[in-house]
């Protein structure tokens, strides 16, 4: 019997008008639950069930759902009769840009778009304009958005991409039909944590940029090996391509200055989204002024176009300003680190008692339990060793018991500032009971 009949009926209704019934197809999962309310660390579904939420709107609501300060800033902007759409510069975008550059040390200037995908799109365009090269390198298992350059190889099956190769590259396993063949030939997908493969590609093709999440957080929490990010920086400097960190998921979640602040590696450009406006839609391209200035390059042939009717929309920008102010002032990172550590320790204790293979991977507030006996080093390691079936059942049982992690194996859990010690205790207690009976 379906435990979520109202959700199922709503999806069925929407399917009449929307292909698939959802507007971002990664929102389709089993079970497909309709959530109608969220506050702090909790969400409620259409059936009236309450959950402690670790999905956090695909990791966007880092302060928690409906953060009162962020919502107040949005309401204030509405109440001021601000023009929602107008012409020319705005005070809000200037204030946001200043605050952003104060938070992220490598951001000498920024441009503002509406989504993370737009941000990676623009960053790659700058890299191509700067270098005059067309080829790019991305990571196997990484996700950087939906456009032609990056719509590939997120959680590909090994049947499609073959065994691990090093040095070397993988076929462009498209997550979308309609990507021109010519475009695919410009995109090189390599192993994460594998510097030799970068050298291999750079020797063969004129590369504009390497674009990567510094921690691969769309296949759990897959961390860089010591020296890897340093090695990328060195190769980029030696070979003359740009190093772009996609911090859409890591940015503001792990530190005010992004993961780059923690790892001490300075990318040439970086992209942000998600947590930067706590669930309101904003994408940011940031970096060295000499590169960002390609948006206003005096030579027409080198100028990179940025445009968008809704770029820096006042409500979103007000939300982002309030988010950055709160992140800068409230002891947020200490709080989520404490809860993250509690979660990591608790999960370790629970799974150690089962005798099952497991590895709890965590960075600050983001965590993932792999059902394999070591920290993964790359995507193939996960595909070859992780127990996907167990992960699926485990997540399902958690959901049935009021703990919402996304019901797809190896997806990140996200703790927010709104979570409490009690939330983590309740989560661990329920997890312990579930695991004992699995
Ligand atoms: C690392 C990363 N980059 C880019 C994107 C794309 O962002 P958006 O969905 O806002 O277009 C995502 C989305 O999940 C992401 O995780």
Short mmCIF file of N, CA and C in Angstrom, two decimals, residues 2 26 43 51 63 75 92 128 145 150 165 178 226 256 262 305-306 327 360-361 373 377 391 400 402 408 414:
data_model
loop_
_atom_site.label_atom_id
_atom_site.label_comp_id
_atom_site.label_asym_id
_atom_site.label_seq_id
_atom_site.Cartn_x
_atom_site.Cartn_y
_atom_site.Cartn_z
N UNK A 2 0.49 2.24 -0.79
CA UNK A 2 1.25 3.49 -0.80
C UNK A 2 0.95 4.29 0.48
N UNK A 26 15.18 15.48 -11.27
CA UNK A 26 15.81 14.81 -10.12
C UNK A 26 14.92 14.89 -8.88
N UNK A 43 10.04 19.53 8.18
CA UNK A 43 9.11 19.68 7.05
C UNK A 43 7.90 18.79 7.30
N UNK A 51 8.71 15.49 9.55
CA UNK A 51 10.05 14.89 9.36
C UNK A 51 11.13 15.85 9.87
N UNK A 63 20.36 27.81 6.48
CA UNK A 63 19.95 28.40 7.76
C UNK A 63 18.71 27.70 8.32
N UNK A 75 10.11 40.38 2.94
CA UNK A 75 8.85 41.09 3.18
C UNK A 75 9.07 42.60 3.22
N UNK A 92 20.55 47.24 -3.97
CA UNK A 92 20.62 45.90 -3.38
C UNK A 92 21.75 45.08 -4.00
N UNK A 128 37.02 30.37 -21.67
CA UNK A 128 37.26 30.23 -23.12
C UNK A 128 37.69 31.56 -23.73
N UNK A 145 25.47 21.34 -13.22
CA UNK A 145 24.33 21.99 -13.86
C UNK A 145 23.85 21.23 -15.07
N UNK A 150 28.14 20.52 -19.30
CA UNK A 150 28.27 19.78 -18.04
C UNK A 150 27.16 18.75 -17.80
N UNK A 165 39.87 4.11 -15.81
CA UNK A 165 41.04 4.27 -16.67
C UNK A 165 41.90 5.39 -16.10
N UNK A 178 20.01 15.67 -27.13
CA UNK A 178 19.99 17.01 -27.72
C UNK A 178 21.28 17.77 -27.53
N UNK A 226 45.09 14.35 -0.12
CA UNK A 226 46.10 15.38 0.16
C UNK A 226 46.91 15.69 -1.11
N UNK A 256 32.40 30.66 5.45
CA UNK A 256 31.95 31.91 4.83
C UNK A 256 32.71 32.18 3.53
N UNK A 262 38.94 26.85 3.40
CA UNK A 262 39.41 25.75 4.27
C UNK A 262 40.61 25.03 3.67
N UNK A 305 29.22 37.92 -22.86
CA UNK A 305 27.87 38.43 -22.61
C UNK A 305 27.31 37.88 -21.30
N UNK A 306 26.79 38.76 -20.47
CA UNK A 306 25.94 38.28 -19.37
C UNK A 306 24.64 39.08 -19.44
N UNK A 327 25.02 34.70 8.33
CA UNK A 327 26.15 33.75 8.32
C UNK A 327 27.40 34.39 8.90
N UNK A 360 31.56 6.66 7.29
CA UNK A 360 30.82 7.92 7.41
C UNK A 360 31.73 9.04 6.93
N UNK A 361 31.32 9.71 5.86
CA UNK A 361 32.12 10.81 5.34
C UNK A 361 31.40 12.12 5.67
N UNK A 373 34.00 -0.20 2.95
CA UNK A 373 34.85 -0.19 4.15
C UNK A 373 35.94 0.89 4.17
N UNK A 377 37.72 7.17 -3.11
CA UNK A 377 38.67 8.11 -3.72
C UNK A 377 38.17 8.66 -5.05
N UNK A 391 21.56 0.81 0.96
CA UNK A 391 21.38 2.27 1.11
C UNK A 391 19.94 2.67 0.79
N UNK A 400 10.19 6.50 6.51
CA UNK A 400 8.98 5.98 7.16
C UNK A 400 8.95 6.29 8.65
N UNK A 402 10.16 9.24 9.91
CA UNK A 402 10.19 10.68 10.15
C UNK A 402 11.55 11.35 10.02
N UNK A 408 17.53 8.52 -2.53
CA UNK A 408 18.38 8.04 -3.62
C UNK A 408 19.75 7.76 -3.00
N UNK A 414 22.17 17.02 4.79
CA UNK A 414 22.55 18.41 5.07
C UNK A 414 21.93 18.88 6.38
#
